[in-house]
XYZ file of C-alpha atoms in Angstrom:
638
model
C -154.305 -107.613 -163.235
C -156.141 -105.038 -165.240
C -154.413 -101.978 -166.373
C -156.533 -99.430 -164.520
C -155.564 -101.274 -161.117
C -151.995 -101.228 -162.407
C -152.097 -97.486 -162.893
C -153.513 -97.015 -159.447
C -150.942 -99.108 -157.852
C -148.228 -97.172 -159.786
C -149.670 -93.872 -158.522
C -150.021 -94.862 -154.936
C -146.691 -96.234 -154.438
C -145.180 -92.618 -154.819
C -146.951 -91.470 -151.649
C -146.892 -92.242 -147.894
C -148.021 -94.313 -146.321
C -148.285 -96.648 -149.432
C -144.745 -96.494 -150.194
C -144.311 -98.793 -147.210
C -146.157 -101.386 -148.978
C -144.803 -103.902 -151.579
C -146.143 -103.573 -155.140
C -147.864 -106.877 -154.626
C -149.735 -105.456 -151.751
C -150.550 -102.334 -153.394
C -151.879 -104.327 -156.412
C -154.115 -106.252 -154.239
C -155.537 -103.221 -152.834
C -155.873 -101.534 -156.111
C -158.206 -103.998 -157.665
C -160.955 -103.238 -154.954
C -160.670 -99.429 -155.314
C -163.450 -97.262 -156.730
C -162.634 -94.465 -159.072
C -164.910 -91.252 -158.388
C -165.073 -88.453 -160.733
C -166.154 -85.272 -158.925
C -167.496 -82.116 -160.806
C -166.362 -78.745 -159.639
C -168.308 -77.988 -156.211
C -169.534 -81.527 -155.903
C -169.449 -82.617 -152.225
C -167.610 -85.944 -151.209
C -168.998 -86.007 -147.611
C -170.253 -83.383 -145.446
C -170.396 -82.631 -141.607
C -172.685 -84.980 -139.852
C -172.833 -87.373 -142.817
C -172.722 -91.220 -141.713
C -169.321 -92.541 -142.069
C -168.543 -94.202 -145.444
C -167.002 -97.609 -145.660
C -163.857 -96.269 -147.304
C -161.181 -93.593 -146.935
C -160.013 -91.312 -150.000
C -156.797 -90.500 -152.031
C -156.829 -87.599 -154.268
C -155.642 -88.700 -157.718
C -156.107 -85.442 -159.595
C -157.619 -82.057 -158.848
C -158.002 -80.196 -155.342
C -160.390 -80.860 -152.670
C -161.249 -78.345 -149.931
C -161.661 -79.564 -146.327
C -163.846 -76.975 -144.396
C -165.727 -76.649 -140.900
C -168.614 -74.465 -139.978
C -167.776 -72.547 -136.951
C -169.679 -69.630 -135.742
C -172.025 -69.606 -138.616
C -169.257 -69.230 -141.235
C -167.376 -71.751 -143.164
C -163.605 -72.059 -142.363
C -161.271 -73.653 -144.951
C -159.046 -75.903 -142.933
C -157.145 -77.555 -145.762
C -156.556 -78.111 -149.444
C -155.953 -81.759 -150.674
C -153.950 -82.195 -153.873
C -152.799 -85.398 -155.524
C -151.284 -87.996 -153.169
C -153.199 -86.550 -150.163
C -155.266 -88.732 -147.989
C -158.657 -87.523 -146.609
C -161.700 -89.039 -144.677
C -159.768 -91.290 -142.200
C -162.313 -90.991 -139.522
C -164.075 -94.381 -140.284
C -160.717 -96.003 -139.188
C -160.668 -94.499 -135.709
C -164.181 -93.307 -134.682
C -167.749 -94.243 -135.036
C -169.336 -90.819 -134.822
C -170.304 -88.873 -138.033
C -167.890 -86.752 -140.239
C -166.943 -83.612 -138.517
C -166.017 -81.617 -141.673
C -167.071 -81.112 -145.253
C -164.994 -82.363 -148.389
C -165.793 -80.480 -151.514
C -164.172 -80.606 -154.904
C -162.526 -77.252 -155.673
C -162.243 -78.244 -159.481
C -162.920 -81.249 -161.566
C -161.123 -84.008 -159.579
C -160.518 -87.781 -159.674
C -160.681 -89.428 -156.108
C -159.789 -93.106 -155.281
C -161.923 -94.702 -152.807
C -160.155 -97.398 -150.788
C -162.439 -99.887 -148.845
C -161.348 -99.957 -145.206
C -162.187 -103.666 -145.086
C -159.566 -104.042 -147.810
C -156.977 -101.885 -146.290
C -157.208 -103.003 -142.539
C -155.261 -106.091 -142.774
C -152.225 -104.122 -144.434
C -152.514 -101.672 -141.654
C -152.542 -104.106 -138.941
C -149.722 -105.957 -140.294
C -147.491 -102.985 -141.136
C -146.454 -100.886 -138.138
C -145.127 -97.987 -140.323
C -148.357 -97.696 -142.071
C -150.299 -97.950 -138.959
C -148.122 -95.272 -137.119
C -148.531 -93.047 -140.002
C -152.516 -93.035 -139.801
C -152.469 -93.245 -136.110
C -150.166 -90.487 -135.296
C -152.175 -88.281 -137.555
C -155.271 -89.171 -135.790
C -153.985 -89.444 -132.244
C -151.778 -86.295 -132.342
C -154.022 -84.304 -134.807
C -150.992 -83.385 -136.810
C -150.435 -83.276 -140.529
C -148.187 -86.091 -141.894
C -146.072 -86.819 -139.063
C -143.119 -87.951 -141.240
C -143.103 -84.541 -143.188
C -143.190 -81.303 -141.056
C -142.864 -79.283 -144.333
C -146.235 -80.602 -145.445
C -144.662 -81.309 -148.848
C -146.467 -84.120 -150.408
C -148.823 -87.071 -149.283
C -149.824 -84.991 -146.281
C -152.646 -86.580 -144.072
C -155.804 -84.521 -143.721
C -157.604 -86.345 -140.902
C -161.155 -85.708 -140.008
C -160.511 -84.125 -136.552
C -161.262 -80.510 -136.708
C -158.004 -79.648 -135.101
C -154.555 -79.209 -136.436
C -151.274 -78.459 -134.655
C -147.773 -79.059 -135.216
C -146.668 -80.643 -132.045
C -144.466 -83.508 -130.654
C -146.088 -86.881 -131.395
C -145.052 -87.881 -128.031
C -148.030 -85.996 -126.648
C -150.253 -88.759 -127.364
C -148.262 -91.067 -125.282
C -149.065 -89.499 -122.084
C -152.396 -88.226 -123.017
C -154.508 -89.302 -120.200
C -157.559 -91.598 -120.408
C -160.698 -91.453 -118.254
C -162.563 -94.789 -118.337
C -165.257 -96.773 -116.384
C -163.371 -97.986 -113.253
C -166.454 -99.796 -111.998
C -167.278 -102.063 -114.924
C -170.327 -104.638 -114.931
C -169.378 -108.276 -114.794
C -171.219 -111.384 -115.492
C -170.691 -115.057 -115.737
C -170.966 -117.281 -118.849
C -174.199 -118.742 -117.473
C -175.962 -115.360 -116.921
C -179.180 -114.861 -119.117
C -178.944 -112.223 -121.974
C -182.333 -110.659 -120.808
C -181.022 -109.986 -117.335
C -177.702 -108.746 -118.348
C -179.432 -106.441 -120.753
C -181.542 -104.899 -117.862
C -178.367 -104.512 -115.798
C -176.540 -102.731 -118.777
C -179.562 -100.257 -119.242
C -179.775 -99.578 -115.558
C -176.087 -98.722 -115.243
C -175.913 -96.874 -118.542
C -173.194 -99.303 -119.695
C -172.104 -100.344 -123.117
C -170.355 -103.397 -122.246
C -170.335 -106.208 -119.654
C -167.261 -108.249 -118.844
C -167.542 -111.992 -118.719
C -165.550 -113.501 -115.872
C -164.665 -116.990 -114.672
C -163.225 -116.847 -111.129
C -162.994 -113.096 -111.285
C -160.768 -113.229 -114.322
C -161.870 -111.909 -117.682
C -162.684 -114.497 -120.540
C -164.864 -112.509 -122.786
C -167.005 -109.450 -123.228
C -170.463 -108.552 -124.468
C -171.123 -105.085 -125.806
C -174.222 -103.031 -126.708
C -173.401 -103.757 -130.375
C -173.397 -107.640 -129.658
C -176.973 -107.249 -127.866
C -178.274 -105.390 -130.881
C -176.897 -107.651 -133.626
C -177.232 -110.955 -131.990
C -180.443 -110.524 -129.685
C -182.683 -107.780 -131.181
C -182.348 -109.373 -134.708
C -183.783 -112.551 -133.439
C -180.514 -114.526 -134.203
C -180.571 -115.656 -130.504
C -183.495 -115.746 -127.938
C -183.610 -113.569 -124.846
C -182.908 -116.457 -122.766
C -179.486 -117.283 -124.294
C -176.628 -117.443 -121.974
C -173.394 -115.031 -122.162
C -171.446 -117.891 -123.449
C -173.247 -117.998 -126.843
C -172.889 -114.459 -127.509
C -169.588 -113.206 -125.977
C -166.573 -112.072 -127.893
C -163.575 -114.076 -126.741
C -160.821 -113.776 -125.769
C -161.104 -110.168 -124.424
C -158.300 -107.867 -125.210
C -156.590 -106.670 -122.017
C -154.529 -103.670 -120.926
C -152.524 -102.258 -118.124
C -154.194 -99.501 -115.966
C -152.005 -96.522 -117.219
C -152.428 -97.221 -120.720
C -152.016 -94.134 -123.159
C -154.499 -92.771 -125.419
C -152.390 -93.787 -128.478
C -151.770 -97.378 -126.957
C -155.432 -97.974 -126.602
C -156.082 -96.648 -130.125
C -153.376 -98.861 -131.428
C -154.933 -102.047 -129.780
C -158.476 -101.322 -130.771
C -157.375 -100.910 -134.441
C -154.938 -104.000 -134.330
C -157.570 -106.247 -132.899
C -160.712 -104.632 -134.670
C -162.640 -104.155 -131.487
C -164.486 -101.271 -129.607
C -163.653 -102.234 -126.051
C -160.608 -102.883 -123.983
C -160.561 -104.697 -120.568
C -158.312 -102.936 -117.957
C -156.594 -105.565 -115.596
C -154.175 -105.385 -112.561
C -151.138 -106.611 -114.820
C -152.595 -106.010 -118.258
C -153.227 -109.761 -118.899
C -156.341 -112.134 -118.639
C -154.762 -113.762 -115.664
C -155.532 -110.941 -113.233
C -158.509 -109.191 -111.860
C -160.758 -106.634 -113.961
C -160.074 -103.015 -112.960
C -162.100 -101.216 -115.701
C -163.283 -101.012 -119.334
C -162.004 -98.458 -122.045
C -164.545 -97.968 -124.765
C -164.205 -96.149 -128.223
C -166.248 -93.318 -126.732
C -163.761 -92.824 -123.929
C -161.106 -92.267 -126.713
C -163.152 -89.805 -128.476
C -163.448 -87.895 -125.191
C -159.860 -88.053 -124.655
C -159.256 -86.517 -127.930
C -160.865 -83.437 -126.890
C -158.300 -82.951 -124.077
C -155.364 -83.429 -126.424
C -152.763 -80.588 -125.989
C -152.861 -79.948 -129.697
C -156.853 -79.452 -129.431
C -156.308 -77.152 -126.452
C -153.845 -74.995 -128.473
C -156.187 -74.983 -131.492
C -159.016 -73.812 -129.233
C -156.714 -71.117 -127.591
C -156.195 -69.705 -130.987
C -159.862 -69.543 -131.847
C -160.839 -67.898 -128.412
C -162.210 -64.589 -128.511
C -162.196 -63.493 -124.720
C -160.778 -63.738 -121.294
C -163.561 -66.062 -120.150
C -162.633 -68.695 -122.961
C -159.026 -68.559 -122.115
C -159.623 -69.135 -118.368
C -161.752 -72.213 -119.357
C -158.846 -73.631 -121.344
C -156.410 -72.945 -118.627
C -158.493 -74.851 -116.183
C -158.354 -77.751 -118.779
C -154.515 -77.439 -118.780
C -154.617 -77.760 -114.874
C -156.533 -81.034 -115.354
C -154.036 -82.280 -117.978
C -151.191 -81.455 -115.511
C -153.002 -83.232 -112.636
C -153.778 -86.377 -114.798
C -150.090 -86.582 -115.943
C -148.686 -86.194 -112.414
C -151.215 -88.895 -111.313
C -149.941 -91.272 -114.095
C -146.159 -90.510 -113.101
C -145.198 -88.920 -116.232
C -141.933 -87.313 -116.045
C -142.163 -83.628 -114.962
C -139.760 -82.480 -117.569
C -142.347 -83.774 -120.188
C -145.086 -82.127 -118.496
C -143.250 -78.926 -118.426
C -142.678 -78.934 -122.153
C -146.405 -79.379 -123.088
C -147.675 -76.991 -120.110
C -145.407 -74.117 -121.393
C -146.397 -74.632 -125.075
C -150.178 -74.157 -123.930
C -149.121 -71.286 -121.444
C -147.449 -69.628 -124.408
C -150.419 -69.911 -126.545
C -152.616 -68.268 -123.988
C -150.111 -65.517 -123.552
C -149.919 -64.997 -127.322
C -153.755 -65.083 -127.666
C -154.100 -62.487 -124.759
C -151.693 -60.164 -126.799
C -153.546 -60.864 -130.036
C -157.065 -60.143 -128.593
C -155.485 -56.743 -127.274
C -154.138 -55.853 -130.685
C -157.614 -56.748 -132.288
C -158.959 -54.363 -129.633
C -156.627 -51.489 -129.984
C -155.758 -51.862 -133.946
C -152.423 -52.438 -135.466
C -149.208 -51.614 -133.755
C -147.392 -48.371 -134.960
C -143.823 -50.344 -134.762
C -142.725 -53.776 -134.621
C -142.016 -55.277 -131.226
C -141.284 -58.260 -129.263
C -143.338 -59.378 -126.036
C -141.161 -61.495 -123.741
C -141.709 -63.739 -120.970
C -139.453 -63.645 -118.084
C -139.328 -65.683 -114.853
C -141.064 -69.266 -114.459
C -142.756 -68.973 -118.027
C -139.481 -67.605 -119.455
C -137.924 -70.772 -118.206
C -140.661 -73.010 -119.146
C -141.517 -74.143 -115.691
C -144.898 -72.411 -115.091
C -147.058 -75.501 -114.123
C -149.302 -73.394 -111.676
C -151.189 -70.347 -111.880
C -148.204 -68.110 -110.614
C -147.963 -64.334 -111.172
C -147.216 -62.996 -114.773
C -143.784 -61.618 -115.560
C -143.297 -59.915 -118.813
C -141.390 -57.010 -120.739
C -142.001 -55.441 -124.199
C -139.375 -54.162 -126.563
C -140.368 -51.926 -129.431
C -138.028 -51.123 -132.490
C -136.550 -47.706 -132.376
C -138.644 -44.772 -133.958
C -138.024 -41.099 -134.607
C -137.965 -38.902 -131.610
C -141.171 -37.083 -132.406
C -142.890 -40.586 -132.585
C -141.574 -42.037 -129.521
C -144.178 -40.805 -127.116
C -147.157 -41.862 -129.368
C -145.523 -45.300 -129.937
C -144.696 -45.903 -126.233
C -148.234 -45.036 -125.211
C -149.608 -47.553 -127.723
C -147.467 -50.306 -126.178
C -148.308 -49.288 -122.622
C -151.947 -49.560 -123.541
C -151.380 -52.871 -125.195
C -149.384 -54.045 -122.202
C -152.226 -52.898 -119.805
C -154.977 -54.587 -122.038
C -153.103 -58.088 -122.307
C -151.942 -58.156 -118.611
C -155.617 -57.427 -117.680
C -156.775 -60.457 -119.700
C -154.254 -62.701 -118.159
C -155.269 -61.488 -114.747
C -158.842 -62.559 -115.574
C -157.525 -65.975 -116.836
C -155.944 -66.485 -113.455
C -152.316 -65.307 -113.647
C -152.038 -62.678 -110.824
C -150.323 -59.406 -111.699
C -146.552 -59.563 -110.700
C -146.232 -57.846 -107.029
C -142.925 -56.256 -108.173
C -144.582 -54.611 -111.248
C -142.220 -56.797 -113.610
C -144.772 -56.506 -116.456
C -145.175 -55.066 -120.048
C -147.963 -52.662 -118.626
C -145.237 -50.852 -116.590
C -143.346 -47.983 -118.056
C -140.197 -49.397 -116.681
C -140.466 -52.585 -118.604
C -141.993 -51.252 -121.939
C -139.501 -49.401 -123.949
C -137.497 -49.230 -127.132
C -134.593 -51.547 -128.119
C -132.054 -48.874 -127.648
C -133.481 -48.012 -124.178
C -133.543 -51.770 -123.302
C -129.873 -52.089 -124.609
C -128.779 -49.207 -122.294
C -130.765 -50.962 -119.432
C -128.968 -54.306 -119.805
C -125.516 -52.506 -120.257
C -126.058 -50.583 -117.093
C -127.249 -53.513 -115.198
C -124.307 -55.785 -116.405
C -121.472 -53.419 -116.357
C -122.322 -51.560 -113.160
C -124.463 -53.876 -111.280
C -123.912 -52.550 -107.818
C -125.223 -49.057 -108.682
C -128.423 -50.530 -110.251
C -129.049 -53.494 -108.126
C -132.260 -52.204 -106.832
C -134.191 -53.002 -109.989
C -132.001 -55.764 -111.205
C -133.751 -59.140 -110.876
C -132.044 -62.190 -112.291
C -135.115 -63.151 -113.890
C -134.404 -60.762 -116.628
C -131.810 -63.344 -117.846
C -134.682 -66.013 -118.490
C -136.342 -64.734 -121.568
C -138.679 -66.330 -123.955
C -140.227 -64.758 -127.131
C -144.120 -65.077 -126.841
C -145.267 -62.764 -129.709
C -143.702 -60.565 -132.231
C -140.328 -60.022 -134.052
C -137.518 -62.530 -133.362
C -134.856 -60.229 -134.687
C -135.820 -57.879 -131.746
C -135.627 -60.762 -129.263
C -132.162 -61.912 -130.729
C -130.771 -58.348 -130.490
C -131.284 -58.362 -126.708
C -129.720 -61.829 -126.462
C -126.468 -60.388 -128.267
C -126.444 -57.612 -125.804
C -126.356 -59.907 -122.900
C -123.871 -62.111 -124.730
C -121.514 -59.278 -125.423
C -121.667 -57.892 -121.798
C -120.919 -61.436 -120.334
C -117.412 -61.320 -121.775
C -114.647 -61.080 -119.148
C -117.292 -59.501 -116.817
C -116.233 -60.585 -113.404
C -118.090 -57.813 -111.570
C -121.284 -58.904 -112.914
C -120.716 -62.641 -112.046
C -119.532 -61.450 -108.569
C -123.073 -59.769 -108.306
C -125.010 -62.799 -109.475
C -122.993 -65.463 -107.488
C -123.592 -63.289 -104.219
C -127.193 -63.140 -105.293
C -127.440 -66.768 -105.839
C -126.128 -67.536 -102.250
C -128.305 -64.941 -100.352
C -131.126 -67.226 -100.088
C -131.702 -68.675 -96.572
C -130.409 -72.097 -95.946
C -133.562 -74.595 -95.934
C -132.142 -76.726 -93.187
C -130.943 -75.733 -89.571
C -127.382 -76.819 -88.278
C -129.346 -79.776 -86.797
C -130.879 -80.643 -90.196
C -134.409 -79.603 -89.183
C -136.518 -77.746 -91.854
C -136.454 -74.039 -91.381
C -140.036 -73.007 -91.234
C -141.733 -69.425 -91.440
C -142.263 -67.767 -88.152
C -144.724 -65.090 -89.334
C -148.466 -65.497 -90.210
C -150.151 -66.389 -92.507
C -147.633 -69.151 -93.395
C -146.459 -69.747 -89.924
C -144.807 -73.130 -89.440
C -144.796 -73.998 -93.161
C -141.848 -74.468 -95.336
C -141.271 -71.985 -98.277
C -140.216 -74.447 -100.942
C -139.757 -71.783 -103.577
C -137.467 -69.372 -101.808
C -135.422 -71.780 -99.689
C -135.114 -74.790 -102.135
C -136.204 -74.122 -105.622
C -134.740 -70.482 -106.139
C -131.146 -71.353 -104.903
C -131.208 -74.052 -107.916
C -132.799 -71.933 -110.317
C -130.253 -69.006 -109.562
C -127.126 -71.583 -109.697
C -128.186 -73.091 -113.045
C -128.758 -69.622 -114.647
C -125.423 -68.427 -113.100
C -123.435 -71.361 -114.669
C -125.331 -71.289 -117.968
C -124.437 -67.515 -118.277
C -121.005 -68.307 -117.370
C -120.514 -71.109 -119.802
C -122.490 -69.075 -122.666
C -125.152 -71.617 -122.960
C -127.657 -70.040 -125.336
C -131.226 -71.105 -126.029
C -131.628 -73.063 -122.850
C -133.641 -71.237 -120.064
C -135.223 -74.401 -118.357
C -133.499 -75.184 -114.921
C -133.694 -78.918 -115.502
C -132.175 -78.748 -119.061
C -129.502 -76.121 -118.066
C -128.247 -78.632 -115.441
C -128.048 -81.364 -117.922
C -126.229 -79.392 -120.369
C -123.743 -78.047 -117.642
C -122.929 -81.752 -116.898
C -121.778 -82.139 -120.458
C -119.827 -78.917 -120.835
C -118.274 -78.993 -117.432
C -117.800 -82.807 -117.083
C -115.550 -82.756 -114.123
C -118.408 -81.448 -111.963
C -121.118 -83.515 -113.891
C -122.068 -85.380 -110.733
C -123.002 -82.100 -108.821
C -125.137 -80.954 -111.876
C -126.948 -84.105 -112.394
C -127.859 -84.297 -108.635
C -129.150 -80.749 -108.835
C -131.218 -81.702 -111.804
C -132.934 -84.560 -110.251
C -133.303 -82.522 -106.972
C -134.883 -79.780 -109.068
C -137.573 -82.068 -110.489
C -138.267 -83.677 -107.172
C -138.647 -80.278 -105.307
C -140.874 -78.965 -108.285
C -143.138 -82.072 -108.097
C -143.771 -81.228 -104.281
C -144.502 -77.701 -105.047
C -146.961 -78.530 -108.002
C -148.725 -81.233 -105.786
C -149.146 -78.712 -103.122
C -150.451 -76.070 -105.395
C -152.898 -78.353 -107.219
C -154.133 -79.466 -103.835
C -154.737 -75.943 -102.560
C -155.424 -74.194 -105.644
C -152.463 -71.903 -105.146
C -148.896 -71.303 -106.145
C -147.761 -74.128 -103.948
C -144.914 -72.189 -102.462
C -145.553 -72.941 -98.685
C -145.849 -76.527 -97.820
C -147.567 -77.824 -94.676
C -145.022 -80.474 -93.531
C -147.321 -81.939 -91.001
C -149.545 -83.340 -94.006
C -146.434 -85.144 -95.494
C -145.726 -88.701 -94.689
C -142.362 -89.835 -93.031
C -141.159 -90.913 -96.453
C -142.121 -87.740 -98.300
C -140.222 -85.572 -95.497
C -137.112 -87.824 -96.218
C -137.543 -87.443 -99.891
C -137.768 -83.558 -99.501
C -134.823 -83.495 -97.083
C -132.622 -85.717 -99.563
C -133.638 -83.305 -102.376
C -131.979 -80.407 -100.635
C -128.567 -82.175 -100.167
C -127.080 -81.213 -103.559
C -127.615 -77.494 -102.902
C -124.529 -77.379 -100.456
C -122.330 -78.877 -103.144
C -123.853 -76.167 -105.656
C -123.032 -73.421 -103.245
C -119.400 -74.699 -102.666
C -119.062 -74.796 -106.521
C -120.230 -71.169 -106.791
C -117.732 -69.962 -104.055
C -114.800 -71.953 -105.855
C -115.550 -70.775 -109.331
C -116.257 -66.943 -108.983
C -114.422 -64.212 -107.051
C -117.158 -63.359 -104.702
C -115.702 -60.421 -103.010
C -117.229 -57.026 -103.858
C -120.903 -57.862 -103.144
C -120.314 -60.287 -100.275
């Protein structure tokens, strides 16, 4: 092997994903690598250029990656030695979506895809490294610190996120695919493809898929004159066809296309070629799915400039939730992602308000309380928030508070336009009661927790489900510490909270019938929020505070953690956790169907099986109630 190739192999083995390959493999790759010398400001590729037949590694120098957005160039990333860029030709067929330009004199290694592809297909670690980057739009998935060897993929969007997102990224594809037999004539099939705007036709024998003919096949084999128009499908089809199950994820589909070097996958009943055809997934479908990736949504939220943009993005979140539920993704996973996207929307509303008002006169923290504070806001329910600003000199207090009240009003107005209704109880940062200094909030929590009976009118237990949306973490932690201090040996507070948790009306009558609403507009409907979900939410919070569980607000996760901490009652907690997910799913399905908060369920629309499921999910509440009664002295507020 020549010395140049040896030097290249030596260099590459220091960086991922090449460090997963043997030196022999690297040497084989190195002999086909082209070395490019770029002058300062020379372009490697730019937006809308046709894709190259290679991807690139920076050997020395610095390459800037940028996009044009709103008529101005935005720098997305700087690539240094060992960084990979230009991965788009691996995973997509559309043109480059960004520009790569040398910031200084640079040496670049151009690695032909044709040479590298076999090493990718045979090495899961290398494949996963490249695929995770493309499918989740992350930096180097192995190195969250972005130290060295980071990936700069050619999607315009970047976001630190869980790579699991791609595994339940929903995929929309053609569920009415064209089919033909091996004896059908190319001319007839081409006409049918044109009439149906289809890029492929599945070739079947006895309704089972045996091959596929794509638009590319037609162009390369018929249009070039290699075969006549009268040729049968048997001569030009690709066989066997790569088959997948119906609920395949975006990541799995990309993986299969890459491994098999194909542009279409055939969806069948059981995922094999021994069952009937249900659809076809094309490369184009994967590119469309990329645009609905949660990471992409968050990136777009960060760039949005008004409430209208945010409203549109919130609607896309609803679609994502709907698709995920349709695919039976666990609700706890859907909650994680929805809460990240909701948080990004809330944060952007605060940012846009600051851009409008000018810089804040003091440091502050904007907190979500209630369902978003618990990471449980899958539907467009009302907004609950509070604002804490740092202590300032007495002569500045009024001006500072006025600024933050204005900020609260602007941000809540934006969120109302997005679709989050104003809280009917006024629990919002725009309300003078819930927008005050750290000292005032400390007094408020001290008062609530040490003398709960005297202040019970404005004490809502949702004030103990807090999530920092924007601002200073230290201010947020200061309030957490106040709560922690006031919990210590505070039997009176637990007496109050315990009674509050038990105050919700029972969901079933003595004869095990659902208790329905008696008044309009929800007459004869079941209030799943108040009668079923709230007792579980309140119970989980009560025990989480009692056992001093920090940093976990989500009801499902609280119950799971309680099962570990209080092992003798673990069965009760685990039953409650499952019940909470089942009930939440009922509520979300109802809300999505009727485009409302899903609070009231029309039982007459449920199947007998669903009614039974709903009733069974209410059973653990009785056990939880008994556990509360036996654990806390519920005397003063009973």
